CSV table of C-alpha atoms in Angstrom, one decimal:
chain,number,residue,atom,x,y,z
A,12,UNK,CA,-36.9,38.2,31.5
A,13,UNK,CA,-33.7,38.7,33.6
A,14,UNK,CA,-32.6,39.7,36.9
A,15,UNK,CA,-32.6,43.3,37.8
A,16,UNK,CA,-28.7,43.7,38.7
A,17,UNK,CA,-28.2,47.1,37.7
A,18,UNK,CA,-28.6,50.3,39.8
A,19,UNK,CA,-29.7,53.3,36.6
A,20,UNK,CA,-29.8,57.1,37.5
A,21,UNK,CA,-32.3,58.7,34.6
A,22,UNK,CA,-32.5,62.8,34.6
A,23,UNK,CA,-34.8,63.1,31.4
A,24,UNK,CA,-36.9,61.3,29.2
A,25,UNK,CA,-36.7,58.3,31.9
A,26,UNK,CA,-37.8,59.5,34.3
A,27,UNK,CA,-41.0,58.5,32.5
A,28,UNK,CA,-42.2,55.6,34.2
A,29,UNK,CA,-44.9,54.7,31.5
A,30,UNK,CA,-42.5,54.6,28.4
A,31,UNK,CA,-39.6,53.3,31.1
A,32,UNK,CA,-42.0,50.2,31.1
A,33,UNK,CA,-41.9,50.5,27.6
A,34,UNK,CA,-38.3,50.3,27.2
A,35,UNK,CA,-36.9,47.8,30.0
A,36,UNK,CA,-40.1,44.9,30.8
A,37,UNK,CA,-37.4,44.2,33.8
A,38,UNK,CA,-37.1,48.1,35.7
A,39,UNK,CA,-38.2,48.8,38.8
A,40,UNK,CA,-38.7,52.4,40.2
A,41,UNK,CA,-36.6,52.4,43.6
A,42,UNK,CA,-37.1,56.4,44.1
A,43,UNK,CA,-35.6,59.7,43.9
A,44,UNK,CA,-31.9,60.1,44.0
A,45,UNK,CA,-29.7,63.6,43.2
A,46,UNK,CA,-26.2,63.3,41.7
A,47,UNK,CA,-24.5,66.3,43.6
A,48,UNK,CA,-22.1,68.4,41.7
A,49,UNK,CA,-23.9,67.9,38.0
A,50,UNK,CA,-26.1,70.5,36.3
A,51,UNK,CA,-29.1,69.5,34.1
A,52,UNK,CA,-28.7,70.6,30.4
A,53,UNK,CA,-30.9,70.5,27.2
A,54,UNK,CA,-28.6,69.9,24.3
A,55,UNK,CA,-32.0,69.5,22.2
A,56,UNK,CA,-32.5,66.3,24.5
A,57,UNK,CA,-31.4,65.9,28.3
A,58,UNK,CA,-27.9,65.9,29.5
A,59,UNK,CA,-25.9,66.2,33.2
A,60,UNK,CA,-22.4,67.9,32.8
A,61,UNK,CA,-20.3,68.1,35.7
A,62,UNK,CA,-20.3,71.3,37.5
A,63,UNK,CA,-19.7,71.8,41.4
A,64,UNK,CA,-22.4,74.8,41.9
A,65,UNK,CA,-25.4,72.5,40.9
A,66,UNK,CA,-27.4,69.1,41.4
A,67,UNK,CA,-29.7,67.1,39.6
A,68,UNK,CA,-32.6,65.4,41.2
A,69,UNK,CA,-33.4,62.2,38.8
A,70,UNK,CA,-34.7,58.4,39.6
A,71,UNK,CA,-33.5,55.8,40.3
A,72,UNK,CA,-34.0,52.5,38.8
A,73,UNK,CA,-32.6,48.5,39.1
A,74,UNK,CA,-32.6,46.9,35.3
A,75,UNK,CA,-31.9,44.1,33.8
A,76,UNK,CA,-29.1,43.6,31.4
A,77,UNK,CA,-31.3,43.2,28.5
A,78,UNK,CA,-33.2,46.6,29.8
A,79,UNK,CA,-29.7,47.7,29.7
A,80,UNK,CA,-28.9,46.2,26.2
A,81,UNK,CA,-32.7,48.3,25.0
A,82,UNK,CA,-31.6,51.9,26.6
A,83,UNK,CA,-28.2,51.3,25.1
A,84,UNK,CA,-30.3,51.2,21.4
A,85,UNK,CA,-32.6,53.7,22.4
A,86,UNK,CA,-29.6,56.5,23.9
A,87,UNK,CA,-27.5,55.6,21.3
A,88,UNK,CA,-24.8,54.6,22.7
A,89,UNK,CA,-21.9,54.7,22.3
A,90,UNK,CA,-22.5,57.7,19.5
A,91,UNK,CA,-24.7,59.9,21.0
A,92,UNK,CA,-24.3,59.0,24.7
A,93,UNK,CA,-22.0,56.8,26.8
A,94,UNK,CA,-22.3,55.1,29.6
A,95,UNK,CA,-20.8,56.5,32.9
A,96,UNK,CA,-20.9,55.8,36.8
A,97,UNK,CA,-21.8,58.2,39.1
A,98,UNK,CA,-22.3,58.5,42.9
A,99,UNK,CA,-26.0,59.6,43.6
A,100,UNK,CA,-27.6,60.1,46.9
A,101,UNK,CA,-30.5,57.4,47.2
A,102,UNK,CA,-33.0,59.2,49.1
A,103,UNK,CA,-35.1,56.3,50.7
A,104,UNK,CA,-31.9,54.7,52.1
A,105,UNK,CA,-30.3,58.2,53.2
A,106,UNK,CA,-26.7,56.8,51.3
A,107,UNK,CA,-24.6,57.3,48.4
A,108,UNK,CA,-24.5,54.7,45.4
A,109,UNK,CA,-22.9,54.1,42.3
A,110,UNK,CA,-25.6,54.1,39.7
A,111,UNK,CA,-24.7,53.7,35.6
A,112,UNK,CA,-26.2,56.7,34.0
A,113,UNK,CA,-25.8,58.3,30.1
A,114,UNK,CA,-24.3,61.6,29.3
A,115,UNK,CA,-24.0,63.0,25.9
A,116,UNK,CA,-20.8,62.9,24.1
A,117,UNK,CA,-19.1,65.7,23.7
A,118,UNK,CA,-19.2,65.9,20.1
A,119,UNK,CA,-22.8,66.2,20.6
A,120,UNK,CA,-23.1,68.8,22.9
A,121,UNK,CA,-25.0,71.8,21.4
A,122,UNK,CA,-27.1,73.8,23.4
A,123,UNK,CA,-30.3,74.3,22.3
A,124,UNK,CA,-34.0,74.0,23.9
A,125,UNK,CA,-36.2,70.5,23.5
A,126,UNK,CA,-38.6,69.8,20.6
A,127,UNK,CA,-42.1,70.2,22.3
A,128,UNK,CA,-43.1,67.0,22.5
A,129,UNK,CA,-39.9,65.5,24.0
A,130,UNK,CA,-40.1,68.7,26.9
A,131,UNK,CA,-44.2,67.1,26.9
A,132,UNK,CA,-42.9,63.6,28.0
A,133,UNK,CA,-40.3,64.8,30.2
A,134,UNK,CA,-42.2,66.7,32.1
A,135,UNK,CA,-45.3,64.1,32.2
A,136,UNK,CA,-42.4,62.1,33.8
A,137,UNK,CA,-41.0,65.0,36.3
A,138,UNK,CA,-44.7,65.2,37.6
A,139,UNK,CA,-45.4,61.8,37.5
A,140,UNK,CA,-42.5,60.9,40.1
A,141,UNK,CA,-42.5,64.6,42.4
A,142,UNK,CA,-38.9,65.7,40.6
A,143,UNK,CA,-39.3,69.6,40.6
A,144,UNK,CA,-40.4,71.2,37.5
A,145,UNK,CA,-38.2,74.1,38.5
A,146,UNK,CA,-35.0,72.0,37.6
A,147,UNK,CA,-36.1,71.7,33.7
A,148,UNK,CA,-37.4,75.0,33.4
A,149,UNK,CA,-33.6,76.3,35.0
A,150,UNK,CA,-32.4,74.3,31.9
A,151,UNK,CA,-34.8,75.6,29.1
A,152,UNK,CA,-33.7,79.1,30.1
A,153,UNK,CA,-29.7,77.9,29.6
A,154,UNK,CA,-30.3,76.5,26.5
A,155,UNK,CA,-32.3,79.1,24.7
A,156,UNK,CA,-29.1,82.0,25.7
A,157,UNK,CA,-27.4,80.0,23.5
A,158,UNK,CA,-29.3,80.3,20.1
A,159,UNK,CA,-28.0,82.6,18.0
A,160,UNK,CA,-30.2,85.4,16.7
A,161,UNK,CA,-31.8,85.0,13.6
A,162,UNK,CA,-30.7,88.3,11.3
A,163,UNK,CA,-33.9,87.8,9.7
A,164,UNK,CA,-36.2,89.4,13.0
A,165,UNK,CA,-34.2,93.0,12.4
């Protein structure tokens, strides 16, 4: 085990605080924070774009470097996501930090709703820590507009 060091803003899947544990033996929960100015997506997993008319309520975590090294494996990065800071309003200390998050790479970015079970443990994970439900359904509904029709149904 290693020092926690590292602030970590999670939107999606780790916001999970049972497979968080999982993942990183070293995280500790510190509480809700929002990162103002970026919008909650589903590119068939989570993902925060930047975009000025939204905010994304997430938690907010202290890792180690080795939890670091296991999310890095688990996001796949630096193919599917990289690694990005971010400003986040810390809501038990009522201030702004810089927090190391994950966002999809662009080449990735497809939108297109969750498989069930990843939505399943998302959502286990928004209820778990009081992040509103209302932010992933606003999501679901953006990334099903953007499936193509399937000629077939005619």
């Amino acid at each position: 085990m290693s020092a926690p060091s590292i602030l970590y803003f999670a939107y999606g899947m780790n916001c999970n605080a049972v497979s968080m544990a999982l993942r990183c033996a070293d995280s500790q929960y510190l509480g809700l924070a929002v990162a103002q100015k970026y919008r909650l997506d589903f590119n068939m997993h989570c993902d925060i774009s930047a975009d000025p008319r939204f905010q994304t309520l997430g938690a907010l975590w202290l890792i180690s470097a080795s939890d670091q090294d296991s999310l890095d494996i688990y996001e796949g990065f630096d193919d599917y996501y990289g690694r990005s800071h971010i400003d986040v309003w810390f809501y038990s200390e009522r201030r702004m930090v810089q927090a190391m998050t994950y966002q999809m790479q662009f080449v990735n970015k497809v939108r297109m709703p969750p498989m069930p079970s990843y939505l399943k443990e998302v959502t286990q994970g928004y209820e778990t820590l009081g992040l509103p439900l209302e932010q992933l359904h606003s999501a679901l509904i953006r990334s099903r507009k953007f499936i193509p029709p399937n000629p077939l149904n005619h």
